[in-house]
């Protein structure tokens, strides 16, 4: 692999798709490798003009964070607002840096904490989440979520308790009883967005279990101004923490998540749980969009 040493001009926007080696799959993200002259309003304007679910902006790291040239401050903006953490844009950013500076570890200071990402020689990136947690969901919140989604209680898989899970961002996790239920997404955009803002939710993670380690997921994202996120790394990390918390997978497990196929942008996310480490690792490829 040839390592590029050129550095883009301040504010230049790169376009990558994460969790797919095919530019027509996965989740597109904008990446600005030097955002040092951009204030928040300029960043939001770039994200809105680009129209992807998130755009990542890099600036200098806090003192002592990591090796010079491999440590950065990283922030994320959707077309409507700043997002606390975004997994797919983190993967895209790490791959963009690895193409220019070589594979290895990068360390990012994000609004939710420090997130290391290891990029291998094949440009597959693995991020390690911040410490996750899972919380109960009030009955009235579930009732409103189902109404906004146009789901019935019978559409849920009763073996998966409804919870909010966090591994950098908050996601409401609802498990579909069938693949057919998951495949049909027709929800009330404004109603769901209102509910999500009230509970500080980034997405609703809709999931169907194909086998012990294989899942299909979808993520409505109205709070970001996007009907659906094609591949959601932060939600994948939250789902891993949730599955472990409720004994739905082992304390150590490797999971495969399929996302985006129902909207024509198939992607593949790997989730790794390690015994004795509460953090969740999410991995995938990324590729440049011409």
mmCIF file of N, CA and C in Angstrom, residues 127-241:
data_model
loop_
_atom_site.group_PDB
_atom_site.id
_atom_site.type_symbol
_atom_site.label_atom_id
_atom_site.label_comp_id
_atom_site.label_asym_id
_atom_site.label_seq_id
_atom_site.Cartn_x
_atom_site.Cartn_y
_atom_site.Cartn_z
ATOM 1 N N UNK A 127 -12.810 0.217 16.035
ATOM 2 C CA UNK A 127 -12.888 1.222 17.092
ATOM 3 C C UNK A 127 -13.253 0.550 18.404
ATOM 4 N N UNK A 128 -12.799 1.118 19.491
ATOM 5 C CA UNK A 128 -13.132 0.645 20.821
ATOM 6 C C UNK A 128 -13.978 1.698 21.508
ATOM 7 N N UNK A 129 -15.183 1.316 21.910
ATOM 8 C CA UNK A 129 -16.142 2.275 22.454
ATOM 9 C C UNK A 129 -15.722 2.778 23.831
ATOM 10 N N UNK A 130 -16.389 3.825 24.258
ATOM 11 C CA UNK A 130 -16.312 4.237 25.657
ATOM 12 C C UNK A 130 -17.131 3.245 26.481
ATOM 13 N N UNK A 131 -17.061 3.368 27.793
ATOM 14 C CA UNK A 131 -17.759 2.439 28.683
ATOM 15 C C UNK A 131 -19.267 2.507 28.453
ATOM 16 N N UNK A 132 -19.921 1.363 28.148
ATOM 17 C CA UNK A 132 -21.351 1.384 27.832
ATOM 18 C C UNK A 132 -22.231 1.194 29.064
ATOM 19 N N UNK A 133 -23.516 1.463 28.881
ATOM 20 C CA UNK A 133 -24.503 1.112 29.894
ATOM 21 C C UNK A 133 -25.858 0.902 29.238
ATOM 22 N N UNK A 134 -26.747 0.236 29.967
ATOM 23 C CA UNK A 134 -28.086 -0.097 29.472
ATOM 24 C C UNK A 134 -29.090 0.323 30.533
ATOM 25 N N UNK A 135 -30.231 0.896 30.090
ATOM 26 C CA UNK A 135 -31.230 1.345 31.049
ATOM 27 C C UNK A 135 -32.633 0.921 30.627
ATOM 28 N N UNK A 136 -33.538 0.866 31.609
ATOM 29 C CA UNK A 136 -34.921 0.489 31.352
ATOM 30 C C UNK A 136 -35.650 1.580 30.573
ATOM 31 N N UNK A 137 -36.772 1.196 29.975
ATOM 32 C CA UNK A 137 -37.591 2.119 29.188
ATOM 33 C C UNK A 137 -38.981 2.195 29.819
ATOM 34 N N UNK A 138 -39.465 3.387 30.165
ATOM 35 C CA UNK A 138 -40.824 3.504 30.714
ATOM 36 C C UNK A 138 -41.863 2.983 29.727
ATOM 37 N N UNK A 139 -42.945 2.434 30.261
ATOM 38 C CA UNK A 139 -43.987 1.847 29.413
ATOM 39 C C UNK A 139 -44.563 2.871 28.443
ATOM 40 N N UNK A 140 -44.728 4.106 28.909
ATOM 41 C CA UNK A 140 -45.315 5.120 28.027
ATOM 42 C C UNK A 140 -44.370 5.492 26.878
ATOM 43 N N UNK A 141 -43.072 5.386 27.109
ATOM 44 C CA UNK A 141 -42.107 5.654 26.037
ATOM 45 C C UNK A 141 -42.194 4.576 24.971
ATOM 46 N N UNK A 142 -42.290 3.325 25.389
ATOM 47 C CA UNK A 142 -42.448 2.237 24.432
ATOM 48 C C UNK A 142 -43.744 2.389 23.649
ATOM 49 N N UNK A 143 -44.824 2.725 24.321
ATOM 50 C CA UNK A 143 -46.112 2.894 23.641
ATOM 51 C C UNK A 143 -46.020 3.966 22.561
ATOM 52 N N UNK A 144 -45.376 5.075 22.884
ATOM 53 C CA UNK A 144 -45.252 6.160 21.916
ATOM 54 C C UNK A 144 -44.317 5.779 20.779
ATOM 55 N N UNK A 145 -43.242 5.057 21.076
ATOM 56 C CA UNK A 145 -42.325 4.627 20.020
ATOM 57 C C UNK A 145 -43.020 3.704 19.034
ATOM 58 N N UNK A 146 -43.793 2.750 19.547
ATOM 59 C CA UNK A 146 -44.508 1.832 18.661
ATOM 60 C C UNK A 146 -45.517 2.588 17.802
ATOM 61 N N UNK A 147 -46.201 3.556 18.383
ATOM 62 C CA UNK A 147 -47.173 4.332 17.620
ATOM 63 C C UNK A 147 -46.492 5.133 16.519
ATOM 64 N N UNK A 148 -45.354 5.744 16.836
ATOM 65 C CA UNK A 148 -44.635 6.535 15.838
ATOM 66 C C UNK A 148 -44.101 5.666 14.709
ATOM 67 N N UNK A 149 -43.714 4.441 15.043
ATOM 68 C CA UNK A 149 -43.175 3.509 14.037
ATOM 69 C C UNK A 149 -44.267 2.800 13.248
ATOM 70 N N UNK A 150 -45.525 2.920 13.698
ATOM 71 C CA UNK A 150 -46.633 2.144 13.130
ATOM 72 C C UNK A 150 -46.430 0.644 13.343
ATOM 73 N N UNK A 151 -45.894 0.294 14.509
ATOM 74 C CA UNK A 151 -45.727 -1.094 14.929
ATOM 75 C C UNK A 151 -46.787 -1.419 15.978
ATOM 76 N N UNK A 152 -47.075 -2.709 16.102
ATOM 77 C CA UNK A 152 -47.906 -3.218 17.178
ATOM 78 C C UNK A 152 -47.017 -3.920 18.212
ATOM 79 N N UNK A 153 -47.522 -4.080 19.412
ATOM 80 C CA UNK A 153 -46.752 -4.796 20.428
ATOM 81 C C UNK A 153 -46.443 -6.220 19.980
ATOM 82 N N UNK A 154 -47.340 -6.804 19.185
ATOM 83 C CA UNK A 154 -47.126 -8.169 18.695
ATOM 84 C C UNK A 154 -46.027 -8.257 17.646
ATOM 85 N N UNK A 155 -45.568 -7.103 17.140
ATOM 86 C CA UNK A 155 -44.454 -7.093 16.187
ATOM 87 C C UNK A 155 -43.113 -7.287 16.869
ATOM 88 N N UNK A 156 -43.093 -7.204 18.202
ATOM 89 C CA UNK A 156 -41.840 -7.306 18.950
ATOM 90 C C UNK A 156 -41.509 -8.760 19.277
ATOM 91 N N UNK A 157 -40.209 -9.046 19.339
ATOM 92 C CA UNK A 157 -39.729 -10.347 19.795
ATOM 93 C C UNK A 157 -39.686 -10.312 21.326
ATOM 94 N N UNK A 158 -40.532 -11.099 22.008
ATOM 95 C CA UNK A 158 -40.607 -11.000 23.464
ATOM 96 C C UNK A 158 -39.350 -11.457 24.194
ATOM 97 N N UNK A 159 -38.435 -12.149 23.492
ATOM 98 C CA UNK A 159 -37.211 -12.594 24.156
ATOM 99 C C UNK A 159 -36.156 -11.485 24.246
ATOM 100 N N UNK A 160 -36.446 -10.340 23.618
ATOM 101 C CA UNK A 160 -35.524 -9.204 23.650
ATOM 102 C C UNK A 160 -36.194 -8.062 24.421
ATOM 103 N N UNK A 161 -35.794 -7.804 25.651
ATOM 104 C CA UNK A 161 -36.417 -6.709 26.402
ATOM 105 C C UNK A 161 -36.117 -5.354 25.753
ATOM 106 N N UNK A 162 -37.079 -4.463 25.798
ATOM 107 C CA UNK A 162 -36.900 -3.126 25.234
ATOM 108 C C UNK A 162 -36.052 -2.304 26.199
ATOM 109 N N UNK A 163 -34.963 -1.752 25.695
ATOM 110 C CA UNK A 163 -34.044 -0.985 26.521
ATOM 111 C C UNK A 163 -33.458 0.177 25.719
ATOM 112 N N UNK A 164 -32.887 1.121 26.446
ATOM 113 C CA UNK A 164 -32.023 2.143 25.846
ATOM 114 C C UNK A 164 -30.593 1.739 26.164
ATOM 115 N N UNK A 165 -29.752 1.683 25.139
ATOM 116 C CA UNK A 165 -28.351 1.292 25.323
ATOM 117 C C UNK A 165 -27.445 2.412 24.848
ATOM 118 N N UNK A 166 -26.325 2.531 25.532
ATOM 119 C CA UNK A 166 -25.363 3.618 25.264
ATOM 120 C C UNK A 166 -23.956 3.051 25.163
ATOM 121 N N UNK A 167 -23.242 3.462 24.112
ATOM 122 C CA UNK A 167 -21.812 3.179 24.004
ATOM 123 C C UNK A 167 -21.152 4.354 23.279
ATOM 124 N N UNK A 168 -21.563 5.555 23.674
ATOM 125 C CA UNK A 168 -21.132 6.786 23.024
ATOM 126 C C UNK A 168 -22.301 7.623 22.568
ATOM 127 N N UNK A 169 -23.434 6.982 22.320
ATOM 128 C CA UNK A 169 -24.694 7.645 21.992
ATOM 129 C C UNK A 169 -25.829 6.743 22.442
ATOM 130 N N UNK A 170 -26.996 7.345 22.694
ATOM 131 C CA UNK A 170 -28.143 6.611 23.227
ATOM 132 C C UNK A 170 -29.023 6.101 22.083
ATOM 133 N N UNK A 171 -29.397 4.819 22.174
ATOM 134 C CA UNK A 171 -30.222 4.188 21.140
ATOM 135 C C UNK A 171 -31.316 3.368 21.809
ATOM 136 N N UNK A 172 -32.542 3.551 21.352
ATOM 137 C CA UNK A 172 -33.655 2.714 21.784
ATOM 138 C C UNK A 172 -33.623 1.429 20.972
ATOM 139 N N UNK A 173 -33.560 0.282 21.641
ATOM 140 C CA UNK A 173 -33.437 -1.002 20.954
ATOM 141 C C UNK A 173 -34.770 -1.739 20.983
ATOM 142 N N UNK A 174 -35.288 -2.004 19.784
ATOM 143 C CA UNK A 174 -36.531 -2.746 19.608
ATOM 144 C C UNK A 174 -36.251 -3.927 18.691
ATOM 145 N N UNK A 175 -36.590 -5.121 19.137
ATOM 146 C CA UNK A 175 -36.343 -6.322 18.339
ATOM 147 C C UNK A 175 -37.621 -6.743 17.624
ATOM 148 N N UNK A 176 -37.522 -6.921 16.313
ATOM 149 C CA UNK A 176 -38.654 -7.364 15.503
ATOM 150 C C UNK A 176 -38.823 -8.868 15.614
ATOM 151 N N UNK A 177 -40.068 -9.313 15.612
ATOM 152 C CA UNK A 177 -40.349 -10.741 15.703
ATOM 153 C C UNK A 177 -40.024 -11.465 14.406
ATOM 154 N N UNK A 178 -40.053 -10.749 13.269
ATOM 155 C CA UNK A 178 -39.818 -11.381 11.969
ATOM 156 C C UNK A 178 -38.960 -10.482 11.091
ATOM 157 N N UNK A 179 -38.303 -11.102 10.120
ATOM 158 C CA UNK A 179 -37.537 -10.323 9.138
ATOM 159 C C UNK A 179 -38.467 -9.464 8.298
ATOM 160 N N UNK A 180 -39.671 -9.946 8.029
ATOM 161 C CA UNK A 180 -40.628 -9.170 7.246
ATOM 162 C C UNK A 180 -40.998 -7.874 7.946
ATOM 163 N N UNK A 181 -41.188 -7.950 9.270
ATOM 164 C CA UNK A 181 -41.512 -6.733 10.013
ATOM 165 C C UNK A 181 -40.370 -5.717 9.900
ATOM 166 N N UNK A 182 -39.149 -6.197 10.007
ATOM 167 C CA UNK A 182 -38.001 -5.308 9.899
ATOM 168 C C UNK A 182 -37.895 -4.689 8.512
ATOM 169 N N UNK A 183 -38.282 -5.430 7.499
ATOM 170 C CA UNK A 183 -38.078 -4.970 6.121
ATOM 171 C C UNK A 183 -39.007 -3.833 5.727
ATOM 172 N N UNK A 184 -40.101 -3.637 6.464
ATOM 173 C CA UNK A 184 -41.059 -2.587 6.147
ATOM 174 C C UNK A 184 -40.906 -1.437 7.147
ATOM 175 N N UNK A 185 -40.369 -0.320 6.686
ATOM 176 C CA UNK A 185 -40.146 0.839 7.548
ATOM 177 C C UNK A 185 -40.938 2.021 6.994
ATOM 178 N N UNK A 186 -42.011 2.383 7.683
ATOM 179 C CA UNK A 186 -42.884 3.479 7.260
ATOM 180 C C UNK A 186 -43.385 4.160 8.518
ATOM 181 N N UNK A 187 -42.626 5.173 8.967
ATOM 182 C CA UNK A 187 -42.922 5.740 10.279
ATOM 183 C C UNK A 187 -43.256 7.228 10.196
ATOM 184 N N UNK A 188 -43.782 7.745 11.283
ATOM 185 C CA UNK A 188 -44.123 9.161 11.406
ATOM 186 C C UNK A 188 -42.848 9.922 11.789
ATOM 187 N N UNK A 189 -42.250 10.586 10.812
ATOM 188 C CA UNK A 189 -40.940 11.220 10.977
ATOM 189 C C UNK A 189 -40.944 12.219 12.136
ATOM 190 N N UNK A 190 -41.890 13.144 12.141
ATOM 191 C CA UNK A 190 -41.910 14.201 13.156
ATOM 192 C C UNK A 190 -42.251 13.645 14.534
ATOM 193 N N UNK A 191 -43.174 12.696 14.582
ATOM 194 C CA UNK A 191 -43.568 12.130 15.875
ATOM 195 C C UNK A 191 -42.415 11.365 16.508
ATOM 196 N N UNK A 192 -41.704 10.570 15.711
ATOM 197 C CA UNK A 192 -40.575 9.829 16.254
ATOM 198 C C UNK A 192 -39.444 10.772 16.654
ATOM 199 N N UNK A 193 -39.210 11.807 15.856
ATOM 200 C CA UNK A 193 -38.162 12.772 16.188
ATOM 201 C C UNK A 193 -38.454 13.464 17.515
ATOM 202 N N UNK A 194 -39.708 13.814 17.745
ATOM 203 C CA UNK A 194 -40.087 14.468 19.004
ATOM 204 C C UNK A 194 -39.822 13.558 20.194
ATOM 205 N N UNK A 195 -40.198 12.291 20.076
ATOM 206 C CA UNK A 195 -39.946 11.329 21.147
ATOM 207 C C UNK A 195 -38.447 11.167 21.392
ATOM 208 N N UNK A 196 -37.677 11.068 20.316
ATOM 209 C CA UNK A 196 -36.240 10.861 20.453
ATOM 210 C C UNK A 196 -35.559 12.050 21.108
ATOM 211 N N UNK A 197 -35.971 13.248 20.757
ATOM 212 C CA UNK A 197 -35.381 14.430 21.395
ATOM 213 C C UNK A 197 -35.702 14.457 22.889
ATOM 214 N N UNK A 198 -36.896 14.030 23.245
ATOM 215 C CA UNK A 198 -37.296 14.039 24.653
ATOM 216 C C UNK A 198 -36.447 13.090 25.488
ATOM 217 N N UNK A 199 -35.900 12.050 24.849
ATOM 218 C CA UNK A 199 -35.105 11.050 25.575
ATOM 219 C C UNK A 199 -33.641 11.042 25.135
ATOM 220 N N UNK A 200 -33.222 12.075 24.421
ATOM 221 C CA UNK A 200 -31.835 12.220 23.986
ATOM 222 C C UNK A 200 -31.359 10.976 23.236
ATOM 223 N N UNK A 201 -32.171 10.504 22.295
ATOM 224 C CA UNK A 201 -31.834 9.329 21.499
ATOM 225 C C UNK A 201 -31.217 9.745 20.173
ATOM 226 N N UNK A 202 -30.183 9.036 19.761
ATOM 227 C CA UNK A 202 -29.568 9.314 18.464
ATOM 228 C C UNK A 202 -30.278 8.557 17.358
ATOM 229 N N UNK A 203 -30.513 7.264 17.545
ATOM 230 C CA UNK A 203 -31.327 6.497 16.600
ATOM 231 C C UNK A 203 -32.223 5.550 17.385
ATOM 232 N N UNK A 204 -33.152 4.947 16.658
ATOM 233 C CA UNK A 204 -33.854 3.769 17.162
ATOM 234 C C UNK A 204 -33.228 2.579 16.439
ATOM 235 N N UNK A 205 -32.686 1.651 17.210
ATOM 236 C CA UNK A 205 -32.060 0.470 16.630
ATOM 237 C C UNK A 205 -33.104 -0.641 16.543
ATOM 238 N N UNK A 206 -33.526 -0.941 15.315
ATOM 239 C CA UNK A 206 -34.464 -2.021 15.047
ATOM 240 C C UNK A 206 -33.651 -3.248 14.652
ATOM 241 N N UNK A 207 -33.902 -4.374 15.296
ATOM 242 C CA UNK A 207 -33.030 -5.535 15.113
ATOM 243 C C UNK A 207 -33.853 -6.807 14.957
ATOM 244 N N UNK A 208 -33.361 -7.699 14.114
ATOM 245 C CA UNK A 208 -33.933 -9.045 13.985
ATOM 246 C C UNK A 208 -32.786 -10.034 14.028
ATOM 247 N N UNK A 209 -32.956 -11.079 14.833
ATOM 248 C CA UNK A 209 -31.890 -12.065 15.019
ATOM 249 C C UNK A 209 -32.055 -13.211 14.022
ATOM 250 N N UNK A 210 -31.048 -13.373 13.158
ATOM 251 C CA UNK A 210 -31.057 -14.479 12.194
ATOM 252 C C UNK A 210 -30.535 -15.763 12.815
ATOM 253 N N UNK A 211 -29.491 -15.634 13.641
ATOM 254 C CA UNK A 211 -28.893 -16.793 14.301
ATOM 255 C C UNK A 211 -28.235 -16.315 15.583
ATOM 256 N N UNK A 212 -27.480 -17.209 16.231
ATOM 257 C CA UNK A 212 -26.869 -16.855 17.501
ATOM 258 C C UNK A 212 -25.927 -15.671 17.430
ATOM 259 N N UNK A 213 -25.282 -15.474 16.288
ATOM 260 C CA UNK A 213 -24.292 -14.398 16.177
ATOM 261 C C UNK A 213 -24.533 -13.473 14.985
ATOM 262 N N UNK A 214 -25.632 -13.653 14.267
ATOM 263 C CA UNK A 214 -25.910 -12.853 13.075
ATOM 264 C C UNK A 214 -27.225 -12.092 13.260
ATOM 265 N N UNK A 215 -27.160 -10.786 13.027
ATOM 266 C CA UNK A 215 -28.313 -9.916 13.223
ATOM 267 C C UNK A 215 -28.500 -9.019 12.000
ATOM 268 N N UNK A 216 -29.748 -8.608 11.774
ATOM 269 C CA UNK A 216 -30.074 -7.604 10.764
ATOM 270 C C UNK A 216 -30.626 -6.392 11.509
ATOM 271 N N UNK A 217 -30.164 -5.208 11.142
ATOM 272 C CA UNK A 217 -30.536 -4.008 11.892
ATOM 273 C C UNK A 217 -30.903 -2.871 10.941
ATOM 274 N N UNK A 218 -31.752 -1.964 11.454
ATOM 275 C CA UNK A 218 -32.088 -0.725 10.756
ATOM 276 C C UNK A 218 -32.139 0.388 11.792
ATOM 277 N N UNK A 219 -31.833 1.615 11.368
ATOM 278 C CA UNK A 219 -31.744 2.735 12.310
ATOM 279 C C UNK A 219 -32.415 3.999 11.781
ATOM 280 N N UNK A 220 -33.703 4.206 12.099
ATOM 281 C CA UNK A 220 -34.310 5.506 11.820
ATOM 282 C C UNK A 220 -33.539 6.616 12.530
ATOM 283 N N UNK A 221 -33.349 7.747 11.824
ATOM 284 C CA UNK A 221 -32.510 8.828 12.349
ATOM 285 C C UNK A 221 -33.150 10.192 12.079
ATOM 286 N N UNK A 222 -34.419 10.392 12.447
ATOM 287 C CA UNK A 222 -35.066 11.667 12.142
ATOM 288 C C UNK A 222 -34.459 12.860 12.874
ATOM 289 N N UNK A 223 -33.855 12.648 14.046
ATOM 290 C CA UNK A 223 -33.263 13.776 14.770
ATOM 291 C C UNK A 223 -32.053 14.350 14.035
ATOM 292 N N UNK A 224 -31.490 13.579 13.112
ATOM 293 C CA UNK A 224 -30.392 14.078 12.294
ATOM 294 C C UNK A 224 -30.850 14.596 10.946
ATOM 295 N N UNK A 225 -32.166 14.602 10.722
ATOM 296 C CA UNK A 225 -32.690 15.052 9.441
ATOM 297 C C UNK A 225 -32.620 13.999 8.367
ATOM 298 N N UNK A 226 -32.438 12.733 8.764
ATOM 299 C CA UNK A 226 -32.276 11.627 7.831
ATOM 300 C C UNK A 226 -33.307 10.554 8.179
ATOM 301 N N UNK A 227 -34.014 10.048 7.169
ATOM 302 C CA UNK A 227 -35.039 9.036 7.426
ATOM 303 C C UNK A 227 -34.420 7.775 8.023
ATOM 304 N N UNK A 228 -33.297 7.335 7.444
ATOM 305 C CA UNK A 228 -32.667 6.104 7.916
ATOM 306 C C UNK A 228 -31.169 6.169 7.719
ATOM 307 N N UNK A 229 -30.449 5.706 8.722
ATOM 308 C CA UNK A 229 -28.992 5.635 8.654
ATOM 309 C C UNK A 229 -28.612 4.280 8.039
ATOM 310 N N UNK A 230 -27.757 4.257 6.996
ATOM 311 C CA UNK A 230 -27.473 2.990 6.321
ATOM 312 C C UNK A 230 -26.596 2.013 7.093
ATOM 313 N N UNK A 231 -25.692 2.503 7.944
ATOM 314 C CA UNK A 231 -24.823 1.610 8.739
ATOM 315 C C UNK A 231 -24.357 2.406 9.949
ATOM 316 N N UNK A 232 -24.671 1.928 11.137
ATOM 317 C CA UNK A 232 -24.578 2.759 12.332
ATOM 318 C C UNK A 232 -23.632 2.131 13.349
ATOM 319 N N UNK A 233 -22.386 2.591 13.357
ATOM 320 C CA UNK A 233 -21.387 2.004 14.238
ATOM 321 C C UNK A 233 -21.660 2.231 15.709
ATOM 322 N N UNK A 234 -22.149 3.419 16.068
ATOM 323 C CA UNK A 234 -22.443 3.695 17.479
ATOM 324 C C UNK A 234 -23.572 2.809 17.979
ATOM 325 N N UNK A 235 -24.585 2.586 17.147
ATOM 326 C CA UNK A 235 -25.692 1.712 17.529
ATOM 327 C C UNK A 235 -25.234 0.265 17.609
ATOM 328 N N UNK A 236 -24.295 -0.127 16.738
ATOM 329 C CA UNK A 236 -23.750 -1.484 16.797
ATOM 330 C C UNK A 236 -23.045 -1.717 18.126
ATOM 331 N N UNK A 237 -22.285 -0.730 18.578
ATOM 332 C CA UNK A 237 -21.610 -0.848 19.869
ATOM 333 C C UNK A 237 -22.624 -0.931 21.005
ATOM 334 N N UNK A 238 -23.664 -0.091 20.937
ATOM 335 C CA UNK A 238 -24.709 -0.123 21.961
ATOM 336 C C UNK A 238 -25.434 -1.464 21.965
ATOM 337 N N UNK A 239 -25.700 -2.010 20.782
ATOM 338 C CA UNK A 239 -26.365 -3.305 20.690
ATOM 339 C C UNK A 239 -25.506 -4.402 21.307
ATOM 340 N N UNK A 240 -24.209 -4.372 21.054
ATOM 341 C CA UNK A 240 -23.321 -5.359 21.659
ATOM 342 C C UNK A 240 -23.393 -5.331 23.173
ATOM 343 N N UNK A 241 -23.385 -4.119 23.740
ATOM 344 C CA UNK A 241 -23.473 -3.993 25.196
ATOM 345 C C UNK A 241 -24.813 -4.512 25.708
#
